[in-house]
Structure formats: structure tokens, C-alpha cells
Short mmCIF file of C-alpha atoms in Angstrom, two decimals:
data_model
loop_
_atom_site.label_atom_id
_atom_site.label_comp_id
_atom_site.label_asym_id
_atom_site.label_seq_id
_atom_site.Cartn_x
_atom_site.Cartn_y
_atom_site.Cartn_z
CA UNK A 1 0.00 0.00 0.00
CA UNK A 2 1.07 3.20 -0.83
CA UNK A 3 2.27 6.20 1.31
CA UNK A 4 -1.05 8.42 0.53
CA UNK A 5 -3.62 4.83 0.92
CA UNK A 6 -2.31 3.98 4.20
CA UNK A 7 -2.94 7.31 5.67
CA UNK A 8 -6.31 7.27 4.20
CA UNK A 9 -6.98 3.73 5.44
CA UNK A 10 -5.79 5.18 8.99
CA UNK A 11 -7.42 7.96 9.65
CA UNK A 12 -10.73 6.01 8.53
CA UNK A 13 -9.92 3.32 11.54
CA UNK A 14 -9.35 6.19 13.62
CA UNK A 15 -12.67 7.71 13.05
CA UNK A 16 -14.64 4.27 13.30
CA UNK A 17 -12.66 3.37 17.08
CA UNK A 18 -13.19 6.81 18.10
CA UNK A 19 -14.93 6.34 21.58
CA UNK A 20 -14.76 2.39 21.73
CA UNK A 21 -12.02 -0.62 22.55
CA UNK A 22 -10.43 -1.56 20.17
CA UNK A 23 -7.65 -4.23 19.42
CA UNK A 24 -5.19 -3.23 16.89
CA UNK A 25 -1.98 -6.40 16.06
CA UNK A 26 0.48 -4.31 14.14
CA UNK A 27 3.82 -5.01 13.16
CA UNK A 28 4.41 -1.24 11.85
CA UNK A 29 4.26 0.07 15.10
CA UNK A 30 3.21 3.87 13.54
CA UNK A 31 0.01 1.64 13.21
CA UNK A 32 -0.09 1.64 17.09
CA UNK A 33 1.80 5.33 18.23
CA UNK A 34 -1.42 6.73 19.05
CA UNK A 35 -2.77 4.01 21.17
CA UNK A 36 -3.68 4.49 25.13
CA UNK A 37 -1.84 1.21 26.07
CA UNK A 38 0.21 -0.98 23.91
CA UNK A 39 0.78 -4.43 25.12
CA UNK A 40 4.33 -5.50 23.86
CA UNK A 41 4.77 -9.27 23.55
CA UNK A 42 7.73 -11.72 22.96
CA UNK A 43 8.00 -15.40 23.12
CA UNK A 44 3.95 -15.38 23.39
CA UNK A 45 4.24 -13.52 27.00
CA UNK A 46 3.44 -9.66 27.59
CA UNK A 47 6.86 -7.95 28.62
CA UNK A 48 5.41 -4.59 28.68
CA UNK A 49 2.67 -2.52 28.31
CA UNK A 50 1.81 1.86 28.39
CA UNK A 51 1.66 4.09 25.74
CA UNK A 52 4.18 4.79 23.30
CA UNK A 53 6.46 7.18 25.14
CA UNK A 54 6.54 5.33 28.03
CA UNK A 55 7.66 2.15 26.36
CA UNK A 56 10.21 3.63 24.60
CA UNK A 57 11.81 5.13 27.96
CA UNK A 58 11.08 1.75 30.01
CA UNK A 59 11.20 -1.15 27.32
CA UNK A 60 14.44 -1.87 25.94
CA UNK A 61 12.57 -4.53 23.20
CA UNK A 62 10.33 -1.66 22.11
CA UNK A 63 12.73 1.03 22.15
CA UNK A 64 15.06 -1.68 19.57
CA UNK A 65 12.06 -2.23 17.43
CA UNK A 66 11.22 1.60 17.03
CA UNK A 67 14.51 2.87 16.29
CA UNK A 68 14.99 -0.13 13.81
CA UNK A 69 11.69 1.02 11.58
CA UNK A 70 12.26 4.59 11.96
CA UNK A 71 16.00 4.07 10.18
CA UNK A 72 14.12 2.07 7.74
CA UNK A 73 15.32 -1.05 9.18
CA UNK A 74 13.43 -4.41 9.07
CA UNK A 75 11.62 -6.49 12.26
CA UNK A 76 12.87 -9.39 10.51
CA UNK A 77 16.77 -8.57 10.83
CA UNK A 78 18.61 -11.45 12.41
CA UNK A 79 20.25 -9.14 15.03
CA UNK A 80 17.24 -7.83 16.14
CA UNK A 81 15.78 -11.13 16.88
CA UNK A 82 19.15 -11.91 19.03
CA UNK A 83 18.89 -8.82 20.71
CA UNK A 84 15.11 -9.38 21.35
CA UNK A 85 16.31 -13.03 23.23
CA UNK A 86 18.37 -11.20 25.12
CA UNK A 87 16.68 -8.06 26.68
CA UNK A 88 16.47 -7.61 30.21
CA UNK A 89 12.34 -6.82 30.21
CA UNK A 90 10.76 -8.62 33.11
CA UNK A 91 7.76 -10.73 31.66
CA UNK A 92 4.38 -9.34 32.99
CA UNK A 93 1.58 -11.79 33.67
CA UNK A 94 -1.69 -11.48 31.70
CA UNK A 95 -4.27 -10.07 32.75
CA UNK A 96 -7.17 -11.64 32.61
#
């Protein structure tokens, strides 16, 4: 999808969850900026969870994965995933 059609896709969703829950799975995270809690996940289990800015001063995994998209990088680079395995987030339990 092009630059112009995903905006326009966008800021329909926006206008259709305006006022309700909704569950957004997004791998560009710019998908997911605006959201009032993000739920990061790794391995199947949530490691952390808060809006954007706090995840990228708490969450070492997000911060990675934000700074690798924004330099036009890839969630699919090897070193990424290695780094991923390796970061010190604590796993938080679900909530159920």
C-alpha cells in the first residue's frame, strides 16, 4: 500500500474506534503510536505494556524495534531477533 492509501486507510480506523475498545496487532508500530496502552509481547508472553512514550523510555525490546523502523530497518533482521532473546524486560503476567 502506498504512502497516501495507508494514511487514508488510517485515519478512517481512527474515526470508526473513536470512543470504543479496540484491538489493533500491528507489526508497523506507527500503526499503534497513538494508542492508550500498547501491550508489547515476545516469546507469546506480555513484557510490557503503556503508551508509546513510556515504552520507549522503560522497554528496551520496544525502544530496539522503534529505532529499527524509523531508520528504515526491518523487524525481521537477524540481530534484532538476538537482541530481542536477550533483553532484560521482566515478563508481565496477563491479565485476565
Amino acid at each position: 500500500m502506498d504512502t497516501l492509501a495507508e494514511a487514508a486507510v488510517f485515519d478512517a480506523l481512527r474515526r470508526l474506534r473513536d470512543g470504543r475498545t479496540t484491538f489493533v496487532i500491528a507489526h508497523r508500530l506507527s500503526t499503534i503510536r497513538d494508542a492508550t496502552r500498547i501491550l508489547v509481547l515476545q516469546d507469546g508472553r506480555i513484557t510490557a505494556q503503556g503508551p508509546h512514550d513510556a515504552l520507549l523510555a522503560t522497554s528496551d525490546l520496544y525502544r530496539r524495534m522503534w529505532e529499527r523502523l524509523a531508520s528504515g530497518g526491518s523487524l525481521d533482521d537477524p540481530d534484532l531477533a538476538r537482541a530481542a532473546a536477550e533483553t532484560p524486560d521482566l515478563a508481565l503476567p496477563a491479565r485476565s
